mmCIF file of C-alpha atoms in Angstrom:
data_model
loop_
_atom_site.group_PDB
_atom_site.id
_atom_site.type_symbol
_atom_site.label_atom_id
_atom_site.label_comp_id
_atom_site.label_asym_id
_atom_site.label_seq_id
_atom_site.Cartn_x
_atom_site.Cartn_y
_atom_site.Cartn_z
ATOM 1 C CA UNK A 1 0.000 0.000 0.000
ATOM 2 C CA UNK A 2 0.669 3.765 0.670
ATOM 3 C CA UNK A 3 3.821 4.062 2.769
ATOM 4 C CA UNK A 4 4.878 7.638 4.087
ATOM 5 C CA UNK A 5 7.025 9.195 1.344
ATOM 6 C CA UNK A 6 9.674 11.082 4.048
ATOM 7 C CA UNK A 7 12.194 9.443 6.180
ATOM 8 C CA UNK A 8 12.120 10.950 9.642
ATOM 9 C CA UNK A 9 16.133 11.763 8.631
ATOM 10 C CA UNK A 10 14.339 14.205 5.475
ATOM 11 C CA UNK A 11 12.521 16.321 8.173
ATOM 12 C CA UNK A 12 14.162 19.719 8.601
ATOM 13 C CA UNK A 13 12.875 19.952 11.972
ATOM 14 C CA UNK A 14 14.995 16.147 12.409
ATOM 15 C CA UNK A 15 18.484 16.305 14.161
ATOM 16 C CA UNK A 16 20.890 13.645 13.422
ATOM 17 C CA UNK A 17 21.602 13.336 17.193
ATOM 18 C CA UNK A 18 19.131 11.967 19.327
ATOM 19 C CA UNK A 19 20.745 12.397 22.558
ATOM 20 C CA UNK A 20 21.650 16.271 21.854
ATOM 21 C CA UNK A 21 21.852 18.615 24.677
ATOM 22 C CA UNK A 22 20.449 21.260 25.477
ATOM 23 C CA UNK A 23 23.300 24.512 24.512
ATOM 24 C CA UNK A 24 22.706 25.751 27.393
ATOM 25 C CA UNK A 25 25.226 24.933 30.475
ATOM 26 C CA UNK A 26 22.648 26.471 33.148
ATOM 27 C CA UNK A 27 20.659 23.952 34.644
ATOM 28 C CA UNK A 28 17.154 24.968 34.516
ATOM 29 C CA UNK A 29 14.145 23.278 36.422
ATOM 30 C CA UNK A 30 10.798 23.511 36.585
ATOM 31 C CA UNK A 31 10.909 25.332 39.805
ATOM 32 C CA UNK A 32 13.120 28.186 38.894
ATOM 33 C CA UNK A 33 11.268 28.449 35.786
ATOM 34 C CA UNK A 34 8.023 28.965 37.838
ATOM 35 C CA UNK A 35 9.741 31.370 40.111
ATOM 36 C CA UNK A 36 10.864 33.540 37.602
ATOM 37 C CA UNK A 37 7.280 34.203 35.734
ATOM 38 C CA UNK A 38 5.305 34.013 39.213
ATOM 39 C CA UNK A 39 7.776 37.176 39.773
ATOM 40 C CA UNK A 40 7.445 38.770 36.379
ATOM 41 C CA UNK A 41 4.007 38.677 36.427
ATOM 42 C CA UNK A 42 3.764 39.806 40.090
ATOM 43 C CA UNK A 43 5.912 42.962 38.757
ATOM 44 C CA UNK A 44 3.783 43.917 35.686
ATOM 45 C CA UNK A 45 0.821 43.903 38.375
ATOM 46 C CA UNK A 46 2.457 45.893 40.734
ATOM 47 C CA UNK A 47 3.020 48.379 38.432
ATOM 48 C CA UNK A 48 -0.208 48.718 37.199
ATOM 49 C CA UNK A 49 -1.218 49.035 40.744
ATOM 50 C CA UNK A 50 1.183 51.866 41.553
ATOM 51 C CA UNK A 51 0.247 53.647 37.798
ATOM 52 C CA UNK A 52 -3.225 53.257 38.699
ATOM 53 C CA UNK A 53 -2.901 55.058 41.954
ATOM 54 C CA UNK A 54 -0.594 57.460 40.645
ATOM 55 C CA UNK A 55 -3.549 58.469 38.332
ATOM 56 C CA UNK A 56 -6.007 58.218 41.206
ATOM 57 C CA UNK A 57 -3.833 60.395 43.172
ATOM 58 C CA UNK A 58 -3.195 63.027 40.914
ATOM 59 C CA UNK A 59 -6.942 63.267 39.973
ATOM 60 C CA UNK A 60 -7.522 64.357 43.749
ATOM 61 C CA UNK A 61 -4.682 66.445 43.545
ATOM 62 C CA UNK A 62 -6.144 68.195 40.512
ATOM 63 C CA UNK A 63 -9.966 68.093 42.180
ATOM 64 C CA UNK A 64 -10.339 65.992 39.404
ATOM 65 C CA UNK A 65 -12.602 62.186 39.797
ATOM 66 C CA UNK A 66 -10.795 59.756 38.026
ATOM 67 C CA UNK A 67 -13.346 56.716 38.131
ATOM 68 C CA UNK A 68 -10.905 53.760 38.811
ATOM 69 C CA UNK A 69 -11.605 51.665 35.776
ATOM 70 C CA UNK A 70 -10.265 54.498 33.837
ATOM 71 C CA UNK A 71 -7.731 54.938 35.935
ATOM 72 C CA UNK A 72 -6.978 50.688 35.484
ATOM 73 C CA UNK A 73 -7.380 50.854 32.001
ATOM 74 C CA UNK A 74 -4.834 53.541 31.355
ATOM 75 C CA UNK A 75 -1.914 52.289 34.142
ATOM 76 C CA UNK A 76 -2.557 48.899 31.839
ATOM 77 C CA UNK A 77 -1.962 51.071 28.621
ATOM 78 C CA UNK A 78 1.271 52.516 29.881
ATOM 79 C CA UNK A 79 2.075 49.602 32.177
ATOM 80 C CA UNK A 80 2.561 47.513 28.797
ATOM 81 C CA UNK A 81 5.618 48.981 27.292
ATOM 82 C CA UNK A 82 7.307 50.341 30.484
ATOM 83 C CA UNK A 83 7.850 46.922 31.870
ATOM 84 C CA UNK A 84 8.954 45.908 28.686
ATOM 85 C CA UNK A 85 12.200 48.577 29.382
ATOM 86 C CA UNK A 86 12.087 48.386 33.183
ATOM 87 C CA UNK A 87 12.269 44.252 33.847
ATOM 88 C CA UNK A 88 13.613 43.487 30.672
ATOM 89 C CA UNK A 89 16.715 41.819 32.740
ATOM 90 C CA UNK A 90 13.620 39.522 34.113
ATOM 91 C CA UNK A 91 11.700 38.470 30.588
ATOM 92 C CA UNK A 92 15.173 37.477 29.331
ATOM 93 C CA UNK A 93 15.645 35.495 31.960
ATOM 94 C CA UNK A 94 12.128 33.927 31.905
ATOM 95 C CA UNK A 95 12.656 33.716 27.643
ATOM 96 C CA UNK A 96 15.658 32.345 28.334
ATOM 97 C CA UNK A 97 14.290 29.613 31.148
ATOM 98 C CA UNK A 98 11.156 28.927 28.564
ATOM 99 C CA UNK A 99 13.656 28.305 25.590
ATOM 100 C CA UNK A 100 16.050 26.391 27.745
ATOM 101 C CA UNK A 101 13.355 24.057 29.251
ATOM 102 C CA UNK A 102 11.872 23.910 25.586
ATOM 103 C CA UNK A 103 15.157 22.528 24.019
ATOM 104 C CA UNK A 104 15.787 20.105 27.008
ATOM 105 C CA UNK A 105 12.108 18.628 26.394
ATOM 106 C CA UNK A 106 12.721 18.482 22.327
ATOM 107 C CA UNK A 107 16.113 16.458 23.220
ATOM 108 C CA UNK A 108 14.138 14.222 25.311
ATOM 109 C CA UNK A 109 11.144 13.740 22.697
ATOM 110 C CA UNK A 110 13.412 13.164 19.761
ATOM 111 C CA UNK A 111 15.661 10.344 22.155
ATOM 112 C CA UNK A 112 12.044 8.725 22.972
ATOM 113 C CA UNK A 113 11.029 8.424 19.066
ATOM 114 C CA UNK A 114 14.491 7.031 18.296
ATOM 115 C CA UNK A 115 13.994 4.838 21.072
ATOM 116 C CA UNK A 116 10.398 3.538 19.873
ATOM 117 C CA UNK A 117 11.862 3.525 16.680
ATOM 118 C CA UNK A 118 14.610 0.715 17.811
ATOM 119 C CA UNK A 119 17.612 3.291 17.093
ATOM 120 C CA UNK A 120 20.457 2.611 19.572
ATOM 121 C CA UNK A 121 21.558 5.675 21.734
ATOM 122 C CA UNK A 122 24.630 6.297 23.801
#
């Protein structure tokens, strides 16, 4: 009958080496990984907290009633790209993390298929 026309070897995506590791020498685990969004996330919140009141605040200041969805809606607005430039140290650590942990779990994938598919690996 039909058989499949490409080779697992004639994949781009395919690397030769089964057992490759991971480029990265910094051991990454689950647990750091968590850490580090849990504390990106908890930034970009904070500062929409201290934007919003910030707009609050100057409102009063002003005699001025900012209603506080407003006020949420634009510290979210200008929260956006300001973390972006203030914890950009912290996303590339978290990108970095993701793409580490990412390339670890694509090593271990492709070693599984060659295993299933009765390849021998050192």
């Amino acid at each position: 009958m039909s058989e499949p026309s490409e080779k697992p070897s004639d994949r781009p995506d395919h690397t030769d080496d089964a057992s490759a590791v991971p480029a990265s020498t910094e051991r990454v685990t689950k647990g750091t990984l968590a850490r580090d969004v849990v504390l990106y996330s908890v930034a970009r919140l904070l500062l929409v907290v201290v934007i919003a009141a910030i707009i609050v605040g100057g409102g009063r200041l002003l005699d001025v009633d900012v209603p506080l969805l407003v006020a949420a809606i634009f510290a979210v607005l200008i929260a956006l790209p300001l973390s972006l430039v203030l914890f950009s140290k912290l996303r590339a650590r978290v990108n970095k993390g993701i793409a580490t942990f990412d390339e670890r779990r694509r090593a271990d994938q492709a070693q599984l298929r060659a295993k299933l598919r009765g390849e021998d690996t050192p």
